[in-house]
Coordinates of N, CA, C and O in Angstrom, one line a residue:
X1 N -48.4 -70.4 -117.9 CA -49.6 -69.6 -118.1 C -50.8 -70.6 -117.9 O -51.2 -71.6 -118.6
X2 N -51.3 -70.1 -116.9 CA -52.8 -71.1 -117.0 C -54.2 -70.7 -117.9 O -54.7 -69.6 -117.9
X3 N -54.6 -71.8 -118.4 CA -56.2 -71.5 -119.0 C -56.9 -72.5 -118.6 O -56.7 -73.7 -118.5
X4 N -58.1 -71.7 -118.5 CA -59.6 -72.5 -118.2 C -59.9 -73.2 -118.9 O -59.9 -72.5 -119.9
X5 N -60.3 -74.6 -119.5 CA -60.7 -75.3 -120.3 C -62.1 -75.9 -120.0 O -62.3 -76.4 -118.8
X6 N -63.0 -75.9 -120.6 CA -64.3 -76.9 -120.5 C -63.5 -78.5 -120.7 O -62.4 -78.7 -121.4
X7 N -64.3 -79.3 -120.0 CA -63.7 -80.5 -120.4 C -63.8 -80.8 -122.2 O -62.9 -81.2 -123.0
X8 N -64.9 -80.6 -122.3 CA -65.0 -80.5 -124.3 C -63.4 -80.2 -125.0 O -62.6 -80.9 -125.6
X9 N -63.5 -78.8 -124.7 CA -62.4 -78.3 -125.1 C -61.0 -78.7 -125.0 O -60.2 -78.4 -125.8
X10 N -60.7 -79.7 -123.2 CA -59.5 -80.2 -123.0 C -59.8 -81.5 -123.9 O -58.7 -82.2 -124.0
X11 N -60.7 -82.1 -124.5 CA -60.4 -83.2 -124.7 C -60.1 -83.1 -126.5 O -59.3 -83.5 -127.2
X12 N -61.1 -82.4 -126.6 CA -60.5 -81.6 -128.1 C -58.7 -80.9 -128.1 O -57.9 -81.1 -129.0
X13 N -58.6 -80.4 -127.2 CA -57.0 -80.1 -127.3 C -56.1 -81.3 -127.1 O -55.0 -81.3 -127.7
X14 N -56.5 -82.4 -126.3 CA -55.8 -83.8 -126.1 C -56.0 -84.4 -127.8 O -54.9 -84.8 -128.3
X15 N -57.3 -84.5 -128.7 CA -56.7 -85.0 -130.0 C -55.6 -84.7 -130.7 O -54.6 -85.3 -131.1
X16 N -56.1 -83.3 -130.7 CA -55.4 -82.3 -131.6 C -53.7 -82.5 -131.3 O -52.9 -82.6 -132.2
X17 N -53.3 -82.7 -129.9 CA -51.6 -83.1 -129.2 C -51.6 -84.1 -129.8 O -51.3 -84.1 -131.0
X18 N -52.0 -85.2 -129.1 CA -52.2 -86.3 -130.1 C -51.9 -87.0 -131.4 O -51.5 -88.2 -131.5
X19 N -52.2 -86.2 -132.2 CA -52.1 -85.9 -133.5 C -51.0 -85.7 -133.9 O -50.3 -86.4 -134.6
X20 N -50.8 -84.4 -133.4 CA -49.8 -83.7 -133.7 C -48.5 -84.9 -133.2 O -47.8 -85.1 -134.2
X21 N -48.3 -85.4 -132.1 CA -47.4 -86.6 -131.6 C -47.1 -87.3 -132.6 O -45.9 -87.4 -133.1
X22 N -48.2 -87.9 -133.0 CA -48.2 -89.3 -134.1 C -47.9 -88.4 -135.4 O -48.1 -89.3 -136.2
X23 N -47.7 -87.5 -136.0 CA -47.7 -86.6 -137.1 C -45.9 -86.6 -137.3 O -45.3 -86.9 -138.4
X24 N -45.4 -86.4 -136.5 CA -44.1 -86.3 -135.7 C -43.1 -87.6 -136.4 O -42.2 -87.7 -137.2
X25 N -43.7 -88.1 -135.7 CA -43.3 -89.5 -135.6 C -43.5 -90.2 -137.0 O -42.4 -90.7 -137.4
X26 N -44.6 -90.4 -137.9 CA -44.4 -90.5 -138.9 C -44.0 -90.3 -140.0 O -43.9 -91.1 -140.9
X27 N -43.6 -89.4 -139.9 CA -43.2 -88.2 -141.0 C -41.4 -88.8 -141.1 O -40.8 -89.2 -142.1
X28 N -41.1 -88.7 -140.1 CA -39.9 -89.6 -140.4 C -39.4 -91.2 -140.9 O -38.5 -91.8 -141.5
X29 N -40.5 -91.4 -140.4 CA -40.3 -93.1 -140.5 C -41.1 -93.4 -142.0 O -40.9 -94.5 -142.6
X30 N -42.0 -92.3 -142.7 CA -42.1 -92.3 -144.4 C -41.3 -92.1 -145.3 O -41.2 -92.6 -146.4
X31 N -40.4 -90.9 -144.8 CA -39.3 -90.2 -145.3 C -37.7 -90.6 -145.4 O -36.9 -90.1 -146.2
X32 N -37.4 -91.7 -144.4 CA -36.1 -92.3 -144.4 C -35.8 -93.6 -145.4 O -34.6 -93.8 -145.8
X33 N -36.7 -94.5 -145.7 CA -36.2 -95.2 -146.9 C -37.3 -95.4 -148.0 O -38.4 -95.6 -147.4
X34 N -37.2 -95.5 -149.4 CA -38.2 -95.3 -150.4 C -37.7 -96.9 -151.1 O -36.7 -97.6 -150.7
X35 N -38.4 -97.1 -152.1 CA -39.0 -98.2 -153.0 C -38.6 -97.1 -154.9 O -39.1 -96.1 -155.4
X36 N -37.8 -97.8 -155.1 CA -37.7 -97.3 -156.8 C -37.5 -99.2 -157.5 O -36.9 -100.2 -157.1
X37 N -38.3 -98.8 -158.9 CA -38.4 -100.2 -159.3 C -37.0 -99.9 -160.2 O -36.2 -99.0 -160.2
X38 N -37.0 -101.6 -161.3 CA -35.6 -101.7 -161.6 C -36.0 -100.4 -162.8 O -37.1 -100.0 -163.1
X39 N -34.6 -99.8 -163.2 CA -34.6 -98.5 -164.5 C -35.4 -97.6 -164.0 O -35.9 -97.1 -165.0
X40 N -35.9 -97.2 -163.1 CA -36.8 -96.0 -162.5 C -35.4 -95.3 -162.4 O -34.4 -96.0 -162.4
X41 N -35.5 -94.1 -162.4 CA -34.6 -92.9 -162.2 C -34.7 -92.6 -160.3 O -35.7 -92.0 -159.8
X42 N -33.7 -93.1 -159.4 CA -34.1 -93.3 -158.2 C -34.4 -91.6 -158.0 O -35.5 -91.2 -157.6
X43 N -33.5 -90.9 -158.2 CA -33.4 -89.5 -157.8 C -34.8 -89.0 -158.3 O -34.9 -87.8 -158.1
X44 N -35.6 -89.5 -158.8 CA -36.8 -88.6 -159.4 C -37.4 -89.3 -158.5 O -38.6 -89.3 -158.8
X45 N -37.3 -90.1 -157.4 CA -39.0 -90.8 -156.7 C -38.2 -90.7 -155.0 O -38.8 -90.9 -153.9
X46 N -36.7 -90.2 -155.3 CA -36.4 -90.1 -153.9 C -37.1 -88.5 -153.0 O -36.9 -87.3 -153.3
X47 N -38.0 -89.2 -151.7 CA -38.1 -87.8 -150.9 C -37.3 -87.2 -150.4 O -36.1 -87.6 -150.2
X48 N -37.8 -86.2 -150.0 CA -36.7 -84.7 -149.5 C -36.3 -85.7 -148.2 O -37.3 -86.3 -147.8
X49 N -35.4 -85.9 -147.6 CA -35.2 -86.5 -146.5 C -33.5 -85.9 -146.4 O -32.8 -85.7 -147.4
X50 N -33.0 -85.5 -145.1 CA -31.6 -85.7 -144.7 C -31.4 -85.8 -142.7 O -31.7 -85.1 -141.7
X51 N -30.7 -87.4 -143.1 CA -30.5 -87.9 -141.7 C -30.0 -87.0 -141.0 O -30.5 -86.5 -140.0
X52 N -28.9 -86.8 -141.3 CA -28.6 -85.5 -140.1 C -29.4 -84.5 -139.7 O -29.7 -84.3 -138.5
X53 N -29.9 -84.0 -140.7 CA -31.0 -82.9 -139.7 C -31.7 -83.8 -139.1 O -31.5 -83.6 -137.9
X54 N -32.4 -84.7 -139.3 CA -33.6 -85.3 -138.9 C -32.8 -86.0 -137.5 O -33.4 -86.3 -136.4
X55 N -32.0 -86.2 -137.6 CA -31.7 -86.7 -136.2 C -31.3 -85.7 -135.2 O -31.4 -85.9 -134.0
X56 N -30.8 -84.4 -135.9 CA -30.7 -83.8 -135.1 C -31.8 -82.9 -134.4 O -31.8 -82.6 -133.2
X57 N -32.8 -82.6 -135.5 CA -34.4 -82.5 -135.3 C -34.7 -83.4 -134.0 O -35.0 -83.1 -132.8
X58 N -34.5 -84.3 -134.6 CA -35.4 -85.5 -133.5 C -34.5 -85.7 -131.8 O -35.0 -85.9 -130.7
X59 N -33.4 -85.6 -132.3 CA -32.6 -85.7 -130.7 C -33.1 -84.1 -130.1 O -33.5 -84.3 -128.9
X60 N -33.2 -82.8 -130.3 CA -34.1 -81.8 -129.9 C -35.1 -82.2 -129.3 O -35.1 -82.1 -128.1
X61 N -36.1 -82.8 -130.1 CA -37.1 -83.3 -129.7 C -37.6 -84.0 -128.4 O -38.5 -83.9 -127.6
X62 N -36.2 -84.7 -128.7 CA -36.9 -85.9 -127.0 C -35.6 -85.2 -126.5 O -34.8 -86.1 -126.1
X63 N -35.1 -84.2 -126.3 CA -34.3 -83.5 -124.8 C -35.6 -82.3 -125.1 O -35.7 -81.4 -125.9
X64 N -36.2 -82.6 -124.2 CA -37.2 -81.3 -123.6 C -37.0 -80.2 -124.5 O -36.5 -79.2 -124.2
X65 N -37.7 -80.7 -126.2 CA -38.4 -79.6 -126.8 C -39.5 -80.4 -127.3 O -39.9 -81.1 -126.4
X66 N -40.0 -80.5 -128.2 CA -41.2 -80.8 -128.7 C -41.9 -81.8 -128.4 O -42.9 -81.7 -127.7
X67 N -41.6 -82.6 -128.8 CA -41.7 -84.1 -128.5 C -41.7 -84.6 -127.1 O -42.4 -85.6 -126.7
X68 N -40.9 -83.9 -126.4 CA -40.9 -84.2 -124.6 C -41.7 -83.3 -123.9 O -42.1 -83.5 -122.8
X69 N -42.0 -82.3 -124.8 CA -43.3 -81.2 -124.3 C -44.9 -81.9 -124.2 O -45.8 -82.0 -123.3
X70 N -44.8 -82.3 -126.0 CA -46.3 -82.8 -125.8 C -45.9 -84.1 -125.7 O -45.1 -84.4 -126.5
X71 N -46.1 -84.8 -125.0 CA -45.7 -86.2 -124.1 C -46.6 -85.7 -122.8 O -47.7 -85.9 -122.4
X72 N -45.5 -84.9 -122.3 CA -45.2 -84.2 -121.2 C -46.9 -83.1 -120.6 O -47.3 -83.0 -119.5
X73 N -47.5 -82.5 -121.9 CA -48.6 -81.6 -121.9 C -49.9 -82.4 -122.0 O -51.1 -82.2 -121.5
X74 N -49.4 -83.6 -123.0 CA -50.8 -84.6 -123.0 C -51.0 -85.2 -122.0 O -52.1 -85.3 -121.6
X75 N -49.9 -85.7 -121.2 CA -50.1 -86.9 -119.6 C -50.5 -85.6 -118.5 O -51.2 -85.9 -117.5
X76 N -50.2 -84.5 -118.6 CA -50.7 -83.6 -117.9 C -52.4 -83.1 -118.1 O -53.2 -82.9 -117.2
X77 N -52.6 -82.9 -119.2 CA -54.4 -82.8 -120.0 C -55.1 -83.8 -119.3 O -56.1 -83.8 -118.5
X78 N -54.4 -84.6 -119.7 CA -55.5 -86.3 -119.4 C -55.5 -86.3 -117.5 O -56.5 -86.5 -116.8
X79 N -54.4 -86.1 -117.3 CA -54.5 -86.0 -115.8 C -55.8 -85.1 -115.5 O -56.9 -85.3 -115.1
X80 N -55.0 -83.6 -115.9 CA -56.2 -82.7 -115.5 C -58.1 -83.4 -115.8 O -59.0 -83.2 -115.0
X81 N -58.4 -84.0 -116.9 CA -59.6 -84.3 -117.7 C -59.9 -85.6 -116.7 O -61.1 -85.9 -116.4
X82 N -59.1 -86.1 -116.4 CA -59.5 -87.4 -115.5 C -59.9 -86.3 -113.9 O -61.1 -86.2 -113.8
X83 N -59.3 -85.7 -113.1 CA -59.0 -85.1 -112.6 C -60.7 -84.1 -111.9 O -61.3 -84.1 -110.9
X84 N -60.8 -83.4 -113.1 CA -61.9 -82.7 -113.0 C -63.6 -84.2 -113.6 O -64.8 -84.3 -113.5
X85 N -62.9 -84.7 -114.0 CA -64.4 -86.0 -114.4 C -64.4 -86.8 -112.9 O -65.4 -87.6 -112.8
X86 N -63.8 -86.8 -112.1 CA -63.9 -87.3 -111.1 C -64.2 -86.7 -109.5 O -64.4 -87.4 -108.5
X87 N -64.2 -85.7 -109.6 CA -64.5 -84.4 -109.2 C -65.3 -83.9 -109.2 O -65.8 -83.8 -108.1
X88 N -66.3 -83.3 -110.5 CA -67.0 -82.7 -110.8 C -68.6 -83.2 -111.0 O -68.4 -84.1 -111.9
X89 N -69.7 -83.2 -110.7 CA -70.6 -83.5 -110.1 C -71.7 -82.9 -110.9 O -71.9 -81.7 -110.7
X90 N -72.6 -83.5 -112.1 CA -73.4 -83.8 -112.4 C -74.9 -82.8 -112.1 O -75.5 -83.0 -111.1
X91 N -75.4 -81.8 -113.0 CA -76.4 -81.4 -112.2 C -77.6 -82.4 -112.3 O -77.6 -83.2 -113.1
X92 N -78.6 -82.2 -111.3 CA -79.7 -83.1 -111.4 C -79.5 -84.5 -111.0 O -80.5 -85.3 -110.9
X93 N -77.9 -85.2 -110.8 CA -77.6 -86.1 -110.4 C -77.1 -86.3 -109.5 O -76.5 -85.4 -109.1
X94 N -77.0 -87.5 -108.7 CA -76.1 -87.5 -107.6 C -74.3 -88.1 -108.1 O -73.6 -88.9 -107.4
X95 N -74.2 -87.7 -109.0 CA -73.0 -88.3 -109.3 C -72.1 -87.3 -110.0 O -72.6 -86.3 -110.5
X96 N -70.3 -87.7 -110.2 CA -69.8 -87.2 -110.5 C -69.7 -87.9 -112.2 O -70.1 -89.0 -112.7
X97 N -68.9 -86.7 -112.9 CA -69.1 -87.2 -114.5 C -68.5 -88.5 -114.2 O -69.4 -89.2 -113.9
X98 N -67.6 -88.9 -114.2 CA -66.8 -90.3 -113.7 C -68.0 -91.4 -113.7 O -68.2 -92.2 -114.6
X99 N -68.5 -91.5 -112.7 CA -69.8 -92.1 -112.2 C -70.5 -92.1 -113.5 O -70.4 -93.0 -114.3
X100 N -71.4 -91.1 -113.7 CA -72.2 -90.6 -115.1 C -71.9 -91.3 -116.2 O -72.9 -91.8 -116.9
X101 N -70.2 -91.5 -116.7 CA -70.0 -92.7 -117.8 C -69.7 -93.5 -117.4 O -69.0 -94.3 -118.1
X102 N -70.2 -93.9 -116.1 CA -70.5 -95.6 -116.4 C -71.7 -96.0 -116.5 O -72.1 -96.8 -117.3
X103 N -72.3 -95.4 -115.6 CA -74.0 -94.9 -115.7 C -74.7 -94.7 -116.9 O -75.9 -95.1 -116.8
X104 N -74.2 -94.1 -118.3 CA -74.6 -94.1 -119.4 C -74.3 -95.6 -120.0 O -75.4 -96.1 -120.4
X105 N -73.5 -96.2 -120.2 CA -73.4 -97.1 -121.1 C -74.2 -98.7 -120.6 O -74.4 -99.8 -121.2
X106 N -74.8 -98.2 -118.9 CA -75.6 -99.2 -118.3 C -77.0 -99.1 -118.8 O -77.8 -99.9 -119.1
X107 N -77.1 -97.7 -118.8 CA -78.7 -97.2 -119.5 C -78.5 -97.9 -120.9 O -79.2 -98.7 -121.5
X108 N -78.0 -97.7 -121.1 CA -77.8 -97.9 -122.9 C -78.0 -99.3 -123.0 O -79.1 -99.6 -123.5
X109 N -77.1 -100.2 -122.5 CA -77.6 -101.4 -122.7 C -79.2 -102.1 -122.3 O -79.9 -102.9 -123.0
X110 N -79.3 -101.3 -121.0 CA -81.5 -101.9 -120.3 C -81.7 -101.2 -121.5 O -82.1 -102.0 -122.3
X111 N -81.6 -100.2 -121.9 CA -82.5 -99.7 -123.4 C -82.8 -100.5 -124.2 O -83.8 -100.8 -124.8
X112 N -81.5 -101.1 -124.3 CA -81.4 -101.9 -125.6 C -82.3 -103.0 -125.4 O -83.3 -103.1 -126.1
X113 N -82.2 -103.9 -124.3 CA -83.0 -105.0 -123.8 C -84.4 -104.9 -123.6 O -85.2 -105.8 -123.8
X114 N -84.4 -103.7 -123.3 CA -85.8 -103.7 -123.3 C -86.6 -103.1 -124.3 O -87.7 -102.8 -124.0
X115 N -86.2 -102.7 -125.9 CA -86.4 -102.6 -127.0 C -87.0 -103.5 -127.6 O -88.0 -103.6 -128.4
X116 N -86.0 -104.7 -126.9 CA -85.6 -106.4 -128.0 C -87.1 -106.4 -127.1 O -88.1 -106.4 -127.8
X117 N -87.2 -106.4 -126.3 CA -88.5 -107.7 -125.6 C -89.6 -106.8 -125.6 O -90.7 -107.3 -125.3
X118 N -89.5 -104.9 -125.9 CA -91.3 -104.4 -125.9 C -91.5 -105.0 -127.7 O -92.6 -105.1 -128.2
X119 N -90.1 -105.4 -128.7 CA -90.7 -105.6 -129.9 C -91.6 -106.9 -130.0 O -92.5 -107.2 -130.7
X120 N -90.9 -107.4 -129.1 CA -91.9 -109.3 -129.2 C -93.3 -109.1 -129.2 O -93.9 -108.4 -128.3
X121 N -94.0 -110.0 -130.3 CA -95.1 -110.2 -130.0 C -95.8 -110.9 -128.8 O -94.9 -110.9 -127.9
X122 N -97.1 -111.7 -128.3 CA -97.2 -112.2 -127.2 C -96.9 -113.9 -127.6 O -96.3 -114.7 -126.9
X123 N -97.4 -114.0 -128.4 CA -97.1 -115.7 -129.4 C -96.4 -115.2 -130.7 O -96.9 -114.4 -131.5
X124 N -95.3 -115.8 -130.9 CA -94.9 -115.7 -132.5 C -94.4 -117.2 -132.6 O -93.8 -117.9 -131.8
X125 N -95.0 -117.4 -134.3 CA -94.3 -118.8 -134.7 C -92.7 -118.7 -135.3 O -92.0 -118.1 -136.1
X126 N -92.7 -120.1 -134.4 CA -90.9 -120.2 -134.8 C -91.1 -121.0 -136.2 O -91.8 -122.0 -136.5
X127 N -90.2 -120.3 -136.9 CA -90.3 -120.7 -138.8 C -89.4 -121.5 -139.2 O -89.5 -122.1 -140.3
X128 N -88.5 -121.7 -138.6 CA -87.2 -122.4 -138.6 C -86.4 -122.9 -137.3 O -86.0 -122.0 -136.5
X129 N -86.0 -124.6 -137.1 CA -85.5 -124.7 -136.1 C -84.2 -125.6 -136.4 O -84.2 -126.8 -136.8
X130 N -83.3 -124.7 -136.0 CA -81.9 -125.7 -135.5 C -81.3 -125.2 -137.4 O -80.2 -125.7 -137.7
X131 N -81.8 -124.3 -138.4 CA -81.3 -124.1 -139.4 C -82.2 -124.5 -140.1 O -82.5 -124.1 -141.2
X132 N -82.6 -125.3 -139.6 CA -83.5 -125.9 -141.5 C -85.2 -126.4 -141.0 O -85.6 -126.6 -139.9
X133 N -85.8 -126.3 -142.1 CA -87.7 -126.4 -141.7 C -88.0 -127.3 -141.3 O -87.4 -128.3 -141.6
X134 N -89.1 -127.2 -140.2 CA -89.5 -128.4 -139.5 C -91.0 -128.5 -140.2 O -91.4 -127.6 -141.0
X135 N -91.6 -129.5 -139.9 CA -93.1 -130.1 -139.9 C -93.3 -129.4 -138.6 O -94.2 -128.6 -138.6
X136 N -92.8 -129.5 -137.9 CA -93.6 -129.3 -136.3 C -93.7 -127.8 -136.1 O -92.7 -127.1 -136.4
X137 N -94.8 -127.3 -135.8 CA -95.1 -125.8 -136.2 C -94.6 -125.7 -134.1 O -94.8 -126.5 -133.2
X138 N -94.1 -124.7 -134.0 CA -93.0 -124.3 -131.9 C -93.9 -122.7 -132.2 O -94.4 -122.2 -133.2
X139 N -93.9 -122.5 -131.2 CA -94.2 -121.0 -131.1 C -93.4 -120.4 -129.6 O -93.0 -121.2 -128.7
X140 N -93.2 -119.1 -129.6 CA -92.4 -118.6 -128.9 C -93.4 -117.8 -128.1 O -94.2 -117.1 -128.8
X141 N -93.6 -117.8 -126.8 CA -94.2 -116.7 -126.0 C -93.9 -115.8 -125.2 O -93.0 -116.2 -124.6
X142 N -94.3 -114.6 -124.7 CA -93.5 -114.3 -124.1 C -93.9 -114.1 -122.5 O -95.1 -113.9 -122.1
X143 N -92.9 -114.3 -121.7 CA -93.2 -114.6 -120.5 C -93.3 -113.6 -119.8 O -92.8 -113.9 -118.7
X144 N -93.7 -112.1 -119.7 CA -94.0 -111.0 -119.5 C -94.9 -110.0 -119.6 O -95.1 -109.7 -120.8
X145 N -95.5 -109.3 -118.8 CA -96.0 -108.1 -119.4 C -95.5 -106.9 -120.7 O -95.0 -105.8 -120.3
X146 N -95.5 -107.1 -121.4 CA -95.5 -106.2 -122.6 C -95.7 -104.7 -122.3 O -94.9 -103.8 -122.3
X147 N -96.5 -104.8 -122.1 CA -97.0 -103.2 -121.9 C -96.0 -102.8 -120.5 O -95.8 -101.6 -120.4
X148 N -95.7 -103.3 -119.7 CA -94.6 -103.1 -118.4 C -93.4 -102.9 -119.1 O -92.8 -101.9 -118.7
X149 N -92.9 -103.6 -120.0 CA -91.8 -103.4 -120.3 C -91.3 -101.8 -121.3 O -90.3 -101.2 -121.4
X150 N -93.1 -101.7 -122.2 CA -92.7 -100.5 -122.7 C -92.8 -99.5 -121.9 O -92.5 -98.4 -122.3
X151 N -93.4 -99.7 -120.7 CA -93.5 -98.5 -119.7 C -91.6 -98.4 -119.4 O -90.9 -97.6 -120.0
X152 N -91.3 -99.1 -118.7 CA -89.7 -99.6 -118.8 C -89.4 -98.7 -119.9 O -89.6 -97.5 -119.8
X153 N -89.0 -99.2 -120.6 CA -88.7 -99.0 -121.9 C -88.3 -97.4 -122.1 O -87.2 -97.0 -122.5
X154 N -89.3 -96.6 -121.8 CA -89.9 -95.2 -121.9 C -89.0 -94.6 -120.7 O -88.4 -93.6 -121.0
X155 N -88.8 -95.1 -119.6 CA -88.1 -94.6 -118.6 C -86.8 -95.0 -118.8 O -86.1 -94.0 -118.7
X156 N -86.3 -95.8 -119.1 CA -84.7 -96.0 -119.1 C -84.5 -95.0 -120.6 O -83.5 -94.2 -120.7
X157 N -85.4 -95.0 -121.8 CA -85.4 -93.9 -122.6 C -84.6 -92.2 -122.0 O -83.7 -91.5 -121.9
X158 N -85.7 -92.4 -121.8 CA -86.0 -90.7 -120.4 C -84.8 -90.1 -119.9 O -84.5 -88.9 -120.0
X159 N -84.1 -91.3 -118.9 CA -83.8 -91.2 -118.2 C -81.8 -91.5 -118.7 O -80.8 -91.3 -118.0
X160 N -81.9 -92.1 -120.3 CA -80.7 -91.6 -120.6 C -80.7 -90.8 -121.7 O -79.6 -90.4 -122.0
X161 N -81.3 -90.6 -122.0 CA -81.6 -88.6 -122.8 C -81.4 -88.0 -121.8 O -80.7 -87.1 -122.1
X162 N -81.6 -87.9 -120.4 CA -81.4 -86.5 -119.3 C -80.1 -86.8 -119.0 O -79.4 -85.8 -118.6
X163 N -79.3 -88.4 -119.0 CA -77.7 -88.0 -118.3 C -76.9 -88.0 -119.4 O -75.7 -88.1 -119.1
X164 N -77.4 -88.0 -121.1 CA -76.7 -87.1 -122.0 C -76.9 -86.2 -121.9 O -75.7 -85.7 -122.0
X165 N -77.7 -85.2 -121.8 CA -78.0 -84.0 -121.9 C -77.2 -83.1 -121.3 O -76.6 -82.1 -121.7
X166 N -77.2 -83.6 -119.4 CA -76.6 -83.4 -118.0 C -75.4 -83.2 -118.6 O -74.9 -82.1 -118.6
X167 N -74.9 -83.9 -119.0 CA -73.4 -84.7 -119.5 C -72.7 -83.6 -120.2 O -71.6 -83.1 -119.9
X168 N -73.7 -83.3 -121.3 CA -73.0 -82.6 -122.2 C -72.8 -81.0 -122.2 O -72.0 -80.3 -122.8
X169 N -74.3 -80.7 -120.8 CA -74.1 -79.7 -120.3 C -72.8 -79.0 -119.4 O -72.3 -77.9 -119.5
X170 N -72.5 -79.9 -118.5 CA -71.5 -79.5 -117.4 C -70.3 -79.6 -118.5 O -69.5 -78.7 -118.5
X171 N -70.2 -80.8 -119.5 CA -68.6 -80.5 -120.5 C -68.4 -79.3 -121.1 O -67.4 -78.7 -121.5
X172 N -69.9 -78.9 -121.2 CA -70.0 -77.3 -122.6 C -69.6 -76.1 -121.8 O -69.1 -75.1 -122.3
X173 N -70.0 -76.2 -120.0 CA -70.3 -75.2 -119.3 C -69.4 -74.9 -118.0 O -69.3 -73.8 -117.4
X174 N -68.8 -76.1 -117.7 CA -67.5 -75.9 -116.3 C -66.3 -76.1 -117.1 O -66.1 -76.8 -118.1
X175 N -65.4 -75.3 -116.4 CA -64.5 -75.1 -116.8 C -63.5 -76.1 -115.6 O -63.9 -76.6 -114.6
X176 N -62.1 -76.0 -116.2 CA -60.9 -76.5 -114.9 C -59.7 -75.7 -115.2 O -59.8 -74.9 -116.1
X177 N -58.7 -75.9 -114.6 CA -57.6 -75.0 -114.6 C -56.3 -76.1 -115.2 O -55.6 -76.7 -114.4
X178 N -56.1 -76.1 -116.3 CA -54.7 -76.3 -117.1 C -53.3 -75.6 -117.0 O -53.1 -74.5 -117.6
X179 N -52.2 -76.2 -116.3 CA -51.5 -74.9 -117.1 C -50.5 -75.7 -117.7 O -50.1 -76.8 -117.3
X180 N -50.1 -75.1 -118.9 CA -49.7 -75.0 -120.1 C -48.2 -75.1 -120.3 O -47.8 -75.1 -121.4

């Protein structure tokens, strides 16, 4: 059966498998040996556990039922999610989402940079040098236009608020084809 998925939605169904995987898996490996101290009543702190089912649970499992399903459904998701992010094409941009998250986290860092240096004043006194106080008063200048940088500043702003926005639009709003 196939369904349409927004990428949002396949990547939200990829936790949730996920999850559910590692859910799996733990649940047995909590449940097979316990801790009772000395004169504790073991039978009152022992969990519900029996190997046999559980193994026979679990050998089900990994012959192509559950466990070999979602394995099998998550490498297929991620495929599809890689699949359509590489593929799929950005409005207002020239790029596909793929492109787009690397493109974001490049914005993000010039943002950042150019935060640090529109905060600098033009001369600030250095108050401490090397860890501990000097006599000799240093001052720090900055080697730039100021006002250029917050212009900067303003545009790499801008300009990654629009390929979040882009971003989040095409994940909320295109769909791809899963099947299930």
């Amino acid at each position: 059966m196939e369904i349409n998925y927004t990428s949002a939605q396949a990547n939200k169904l990829l936790k949730k498998l996920n999850d559910e995987y590692t859910a799996l898996l733990d649940k047995e490996t909590r449940s097979r040996d316990f801790r009772a101290a000395m004169g504790e009543d073991v039978e009152s702190v022992r969990p519900v556990y029996d190997y046999a089912e559980t193994q026979i649970r679990l050998a089900e499992l990994e012959t192509q039922t559950r466990l070999a399903a979602l394995e099998t459904k998550i490498r297929k998701l991620k495929h599809a999610i890689n699949i359509f992010n590489a593929t799929q094409t950005v409005d207002s941009f020239d790029m596909t989402i793929d492109e787009l998250l690397v493109y974001i986290p490049q914005l993000t860092k010039r943002k950042s940079k150019l935060l640090e240096m529109k905060s600098r004043l033009p001369k600030e006194r250095v108050e401490e040098q090397y860890g501990r106080q000097s006599n000799i008063i240093d001052y720090t200048y900055a080697n730039y236009d100021i006002a250029a940088v917050e212009a900067d500043y303003e545009k790499a702003a801008d300009e990654l608020s629009r390929a979040q926005l882009a971003l989040d639009a095409v994940n909320q709003r295109e769909t791809f084809e899963f099947e299930e």
